[in-house]
Amino acid sequence: MDYSPKKTKELLEKHDFKFKKKFGQNFIIDENIINAIINKSNIDKDTLVIEIGPGSGALTNKLALSAKEVLCYEIDTKLKEILASNLENHKNVKVIFEDFLKRDIFNDIKNYDYKKLFVVANLPYYITTPIILKLIEDNINPNKIVVMVQKEVGDRFRAKPGTKDYNSLSIFINYFYDVKKIMDISKNVFIPKPNVDSIVVEFNRIEKKLSLKDKELFFKLIYDSFRQKRKTIKNNLQGYDLEIIEKILLKNNFSLGSRAEQIPIEVFVEIANNLVK
Ligand code: SAM
């Protein structure tokens, strides 16, 4: 595959491809950036990689060289021929032309034989949060997630209690994963050029985590606690056993008058575990 920006543009033009804003299409045209992402990802021949949004296949091509197999989801069927042409030398890549958010991923990967599951992608920005939540909630449990996202979204992933960015998403992510920034990416390495810079973040699954008795209940508790951010735990958790919740909050120096954004993950875990019948 030829990575020069000129060749990329020529191929897209040859297939009469028009970028679609509604699909968050900003393609990377800098091979060095792609190499850096691949190097940092530590993919090997035991790894199945899921890529969301291969675009013209710039990242996919290099993923295929390092991984055992690559499974991609691309919503835009207009990219079919371009992808076929750019990926023709790889037998270990499959592209499913469908909305990632609507697929049963668990079912898609069940017949693959692999030791590690990674997600590596330059994400479509308009659905970054739903994609991450789907990866966590649908029990897909990747060992590692390496994603390029808008800078301020990436900062939110790492938010700490008491800050304005701390929310249900940051709790889910930080409960299951260690999150770290890998690199900054200038908006100049994309066509078309987006309005903001990006960062690449890496999530490594935490193997020894606090023991959660009921994952579904934990998710529901967190969603309900943050339902109305300005309201207190007492107001947001009407219908729960407030006596149990209050006991745990007081033990940890909080109260029913506290707001969800002040409460650390381990206290939520303790509450969830004590609510299990
Ligand atoms: N990976 C390519 C690259 O880095 O050059 C393209 C990245 S571009 C930011 C995002 C890609 O995600 C586009 O190809 C877009 O069509 C695709 N996409 C957008 N929404 C999607 C969805 N719901 N499911 C699957 N792919 C989607």
Coordinates of C-alpha atoms and ligand atoms in Angstrom, one line a residue:
M1 CA 0.0 0.0 0.0
D2 CA 1.3 3.4 -0.9
Y3 CA 1.1 5.9 2.0
S4 CA 2.0 9.1 0.2
P5 CA -0.8 11.7 0.7
K6 CA -0.8 12.3 -3.1
K7 CA -1.4 8.6 -3.9
T8 CA -4.1 8.4 -1.2
K9 CA -5.9 11.4 -2.7
E10 CA -5.6 9.9 -6.2
L11 CA -7.1 6.6 -5.1
L12 CA -10.0 8.3 -3.3
E13 CA -10.7 10.4 -6.4
K14 CA -10.4 7.4 -8.7
H15 CA -13.3 5.8 -6.8
D16 CA -15.1 9.1 -6.7
F17 CA -15.1 9.0 -2.9
K18 CA -16.5 11.9 -1.0
F19 CA -15.7 12.4 2.7
K20 CA -18.8 12.3 4.9
K21 CA -18.8 14.5 8.0
K22 CA -21.8 12.5 9.4
F23 CA -19.5 9.4 9.7
G24 CA -16.7 11.3 11.3
Q25 CA -14.3 10.7 8.4
N26 CA -10.9 12.1 8.9
F27 CA -8.3 9.8 7.4
I28 CA -4.7 9.6 8.6
I29 CA -2.1 10.5 5.9
D30 CA 1.1 10.2 7.9
E31 CA 2.7 6.8 7.8
N32 CA 5.0 7.7 10.7
I33 CA 2.0 8.2 13.0
I34 CA 0.6 4.8 12.0
N35 CA 3.9 3.1 12.6
A36 CA 4.1 4.8 16.0
I37 CA 0.6 3.5 17.0
I38 CA 1.5 0.0 15.8
N39 CA 4.8 0.0 17.7
K40 CA 3.2 1.2 21.0
S41 CA 0.4 -1.4 20.7
N42 CA 2.6 -4.5 21.1
I43 CA 0.4 -6.6 18.8
D44 CA 1.8 -10.1 18.0
K45 CA 0.8 -13.2 16.1
D46 CA -1.5 -14.4 18.9
T47 CA -3.6 -11.2 18.7
L48 CA -7.0 -10.7 17.2
V49 CA -7.4 -7.0 16.5
I50 CA -10.8 -5.3 16.1
E51 CA -10.7 -2.1 14.2
I52 CA -13.7 0.2 14.1
G53 CA -13.8 2.3 10.9
P54 CA -10.9 1.2 8.7
G55 CA -11.6 4.1 6.3
S56 CA -9.2 3.5 3.3
G57 CA -7.2 0.9 5.2
A58 CA -4.1 2.9 6.2
L59 CA -4.0 1.5 9.8
T60 CA -5.6 -1.8 8.8
N61 CA -2.7 -2.6 6.4
K62 CA -0.1 -2.4 9.2
L63 CA -2.4 -4.1 11.7
A64 CA -2.6 -7.1 9.3
L65 CA 1.2 -7.3 9.2
S66 CA 1.5 -7.5 13.0
A67 CA -1.6 -9.4 14.1
K68 CA -2.9 -12.9 13.7
E69 CA -6.2 -11.6 12.4
V70 CA -8.0 -8.3 12.0
L71 CA -11.7 -7.9 12.1
C72 CA -13.0 -4.5 10.9
Y73 CA -16.3 -2.7 11.0
E74 CA -17.0 0.0 8.5
I75 CA -20.3 1.8 8.1
D76 CA -19.6 3.3 4.7
T77 CA -20.1 0.9 1.9
K78 CA -18.6 3.4 -0.5
L79 CA -15.3 2.3 0.9
K80 CA -15.7 -1.3 -0.3
E81 CA -13.6 -1.1 -3.5
I82 CA -10.9 1.1 -2.0
L83 CA -10.5 -1.2 0.9
A84 CA -10.4 -4.3 -1.3
S85 CA -7.7 -2.6 -3.4
N86 CA -5.6 -1.5 -0.4
L87 CA -5.9 -4.7 1.5
E88 CA -5.7 -7.2 -1.4
N89 CA -2.4 -8.8 -0.1
H90 CA -3.8 -9.7 3.3
K91 CA -5.7 -12.9 3.9
N92 CA -6.1 -12.3 7.6
V93 CA -8.4 -9.3 7.4
K94 CA -12.2 -9.3 7.4
V95 CA -14.3 -6.2 6.9
I96 CA -17.9 -6.2 8.0
F97 CA -19.7 -3.3 6.3
E98 CA -22.1 -2.4 9.1
D99 CA -22.6 0.0 12.0
F100 CA -20.3 -1.3 14.8
L101 CA -22.8 -0.1 17.4
K102 CA -25.5 -2.4 16.1
R103 CA -23.4 -5.6 15.8
D104 CA -23.3 -8.5 18.2
I105 CA -19.5 -8.4 18.6
F106 CA -19.4 -11.3 21.0
N107 CA -21.0 -13.5 18.4
D108 CA -18.7 -12.2 15.6
I109 CA -15.5 -13.2 17.5
K110 CA -16.6 -16.5 19.0
N111 CA -15.2 -18.6 16.2
Y112 CA -11.8 -16.9 16.1
D113 CA -8.8 -18.6 17.7
Y114 CA -6.6 -16.1 19.6
K115 CA -4.8 -15.5 22.9
K116 CA -5.3 -11.8 23.1
L117 CA -8.0 -9.4 21.9
F118 CA -7.1 -5.8 21.1
V119 CA -9.1 -2.9 19.8
V120 CA -7.0 -0.5 17.8
A121 CA -8.7 2.4 15.9
N122 CA -8.8 6.0 14.9
L123 CA -12.4 6.4 16.2
P124 CA -15.2 8.3 14.4
Y125 CA -15.4 11.2 16.9
Y126 CA -19.2 11.5 16.9
I127 CA -19.6 8.1 18.7
T128 CA -16.4 7.8 20.8
T129 CA -18.3 7.3 24.0
P130 CA -20.9 4.8 22.8
I131 CA -18.1 2.7 21.3
I132 CA -16.1 2.6 24.5
L133 CA -19.2 1.9 26.5
K134 CA -20.2 -1.0 24.2
L135 CA -16.7 -2.5 24.5
I136 CA -17.0 -2.5 28.3
E137 CA -20.7 -3.3 28.7
D138 CA -21.1 -6.0 26.1
N139 CA -18.6 -8.3 27.9
I140 CA -16.2 -8.1 24.9
N141 CA -13.4 -7.5 27.4
P142 CA -10.5 -6.6 25.2
N143 CA -7.1 -7.0 26.8
K144 CA -6.0 -3.7 25.4
I145 CA -7.7 -0.8 23.7
V146 CA -5.6 1.8 21.7
V147 CA -7.7 4.6 20.3
M148 CA -7.2 7.9 18.7
V149 CA -9.7 10.4 20.0
Q150 CA -10.3 14.1 20.2
K151 CA -7.9 15.6 22.8
E152 CA -10.5 16.8 25.3
V153 CA -12.4 13.5 25.2
G154 CA -9.2 11.6 25.9
D155 CA -8.6 13.9 29.0
R156 CA -12.0 13.0 30.2
F157 CA -11.3 9.3 30.2
R158 CA -8.7 9.9 32.9
A159 CA -10.8 12.2 35.1
K160 CA -10.5 11.9 38.9
P161 CA -13.3 12.2 41.5
G162 CA -14.2 15.8 42.4
T163 CA -13.4 17.1 38.9
K164 CA -16.1 18.2 36.5
D165 CA -15.2 15.5 33.9
Y166 CA -15.6 12.7 36.4
N167 CA -18.7 10.8 35.2
S168 CA -20.2 7.3 34.6
L169 CA -17.9 6.8 31.6
S170 CA -14.7 7.6 33.6
I171 CA -15.8 5.3 36.4
F172 CA -16.5 2.3 34.0
I173 CA -13.2 2.9 32.2
N174 CA -11.0 3.3 35.2
Y175 CA -12.6 0.4 37.0
F176 CA -11.8 -2.1 34.2
Y177 CA -8.7 -0.4 32.7
D178 CA -5.5 1.4 33.4
V179 CA -5.6 4.4 31.1
K180 CA -2.6 6.3 29.8
K181 CA -1.9 8.8 27.1
I182 CA 0.5 7.5 24.4
M183 CA 1.0 10.6 22.2
D184 CA -0.4 13.9 20.9
I185 CA -1.5 14.0 17.3
S186 CA -1.7 17.2 15.3
K187 CA -4.8 17.9 13.2
N188 CA -2.5 18.4 10.2
V189 CA -2.0 14.7 9.7
F190 CA -5.6 14.1 8.5
I191 CA -7.6 14.6 5.4
P192 CA -9.9 16.4 5.7
K193 CA -8.3 18.4 8.5
P194 CA -10.5 18.3 11.6
N195 CA -11.0 21.4 13.8
V196 CA -9.2 20.0 16.9
D197 CA -6.1 18.0 17.7
S198 CA -6.2 14.4 18.8
I199 CA -4.5 12.1 21.3
V200 CA -3.8 8.4 21.3
V201 CA -4.8 6.7 24.5
E202 CA -4.1 3.2 25.7
F203 CA -6.3 1.2 28.0
N204 CA -4.8 -2.0 29.6
R205 CA -7.3 -4.3 31.3
I206 CA -6.7 -4.6 35.0
E207 CA -6.5 -8.3 35.8
K208 CA -6.7 -8.0 39.6
K209 CA -9.6 -5.6 40.2
L210 CA -11.8 -5.0 43.2
S211 CA -14.2 -7.9 43.2
L212 CA -17.6 -6.9 41.9
K213 CA -20.4 -9.3 42.8
D214 CA -22.9 -8.1 40.2
K215 CA -21.7 -6.2 37.2
E216 CA -25.2 -5.3 35.9
L217 CA -26.2 -3.8 39.2
F218 CA -22.9 -1.8 39.4
F219 CA -23.6 -0.3 35.9
K220 CA -27.2 0.6 36.9
L221 CA -26.1 2.1 40.2
I222 CA -23.5 4.3 38.4
Y223 CA -25.9 5.4 35.7
D224 CA -28.6 6.2 38.2
S225 CA -26.2 8.1 40.6
F226 CA -25.1 10.4 37.7
R227 CA -28.6 10.7 36.2
Q228 CA -28.9 14.3 37.3
K229 CA -25.4 15.6 38.0
R230 CA -26.4 18.5 40.2
K231 CA -28.6 16.4 42.4
T232 CA -27.6 14.5 45.5
I233 CA -27.1 10.7 45.8
K234 CA -30.3 10.7 47.9
N235 CA -32.3 12.3 45.1
N236 CA -30.9 10.2 42.3
L237 CA -31.1 6.9 44.1
Q238 CA -34.8 7.0 45.2
G239 CA -36.0 3.4 45.0
Y240 CA -32.7 2.0 46.3
D241 CA -32.1 0.8 49.8
L242 CA -31.0 4.2 51.1
E243 CA -30.2 2.8 54.6
I244 CA -27.5 0.5 53.3
I245 CA -26.2 3.2 51.0
E246 CA -26.0 5.8 53.8
K247 CA -24.1 3.4 56.1
I248 CA -21.4 2.9 53.5
L249 CA -21.2 6.5 52.5
L250 CA -20.8 7.6 56.2
K251 CA -18.1 5.0 56.7
N252 CA -16.2 6.6 53.8
N253 CA -16.8 10.2 55.0
F254 CA -19.6 11.0 52.5
S255 CA -23.3 11.2 53.1
L256 CA -26.6 10.9 51.2
G257 CA -26.2 14.7 50.6
S258 CA -23.0 14.1 48.5
R259 CA -23.0 14.2 44.7
A260 CA -21.9 11.3 42.6
E261 CA -19.0 13.2 41.1
Q262 CA -17.4 13.4 44.6
I263 CA -17.5 9.6 45.2
P264 CA -14.5 7.4 44.3
I265 CA -14.9 4.2 42.4
E266 CA -14.1 1.9 45.3
V267 CA -17.0 3.4 47.3
F268 CA -19.4 2.7 44.4
V269 CA -18.1 -0.9 44.3
E270 CA -18.7 -1.3 48.0
I271 CA -22.2 0.1 47.7
A272 CA -23.0 -2.1 44.7
N273 CA -21.7 -5.2 46.5
N274 CA -23.8 -4.5 49.6
L275 CA -26.9 -4.0 47.5
V276 CA -26.7 -7.5 46.1
K277 CA -29.5 -9.6 47.6
Ligands
SAM1 N1 -9.0 4.3 10.2 C1 -9.1 5.3 9.2 C2 -7.9 6.2 9.3 O1 -7.3 6.2 10.4 O2 -7.5 6.8 8.3 C3 -10.4 6.1 9.2 C4 -10.7 6.8 10.5 S1 -12.1 7.9 10.5 C5 -11.7 8.9 11.8 C6 -13.5 6.9 11.1 C7 -14.0 5.8 10.3 O3 -15.1 5.2 11.0 C8 -14.6 6.2 8.9 O4 -14.1 5.3 7.9 C9 -16.1 6.1 9.1 O5 -16.7 5.8 7.9 C10 -16.1 4.9 10.1 N2 -17.4 4.9 10.9 C11 -18.2 5.9 11.3 N3 -19.2 5.5 12.0 C12 -19.1 4.1 12.1 C13 -19.9 3.1 12.7 N4 -21.0 3.4 13.4 N5 -19.5 1.8 12.5 C14 -18.4 1.5 11.8 N6 -17.6 2.4 11.2 C15 -17.9 3.7 11.3

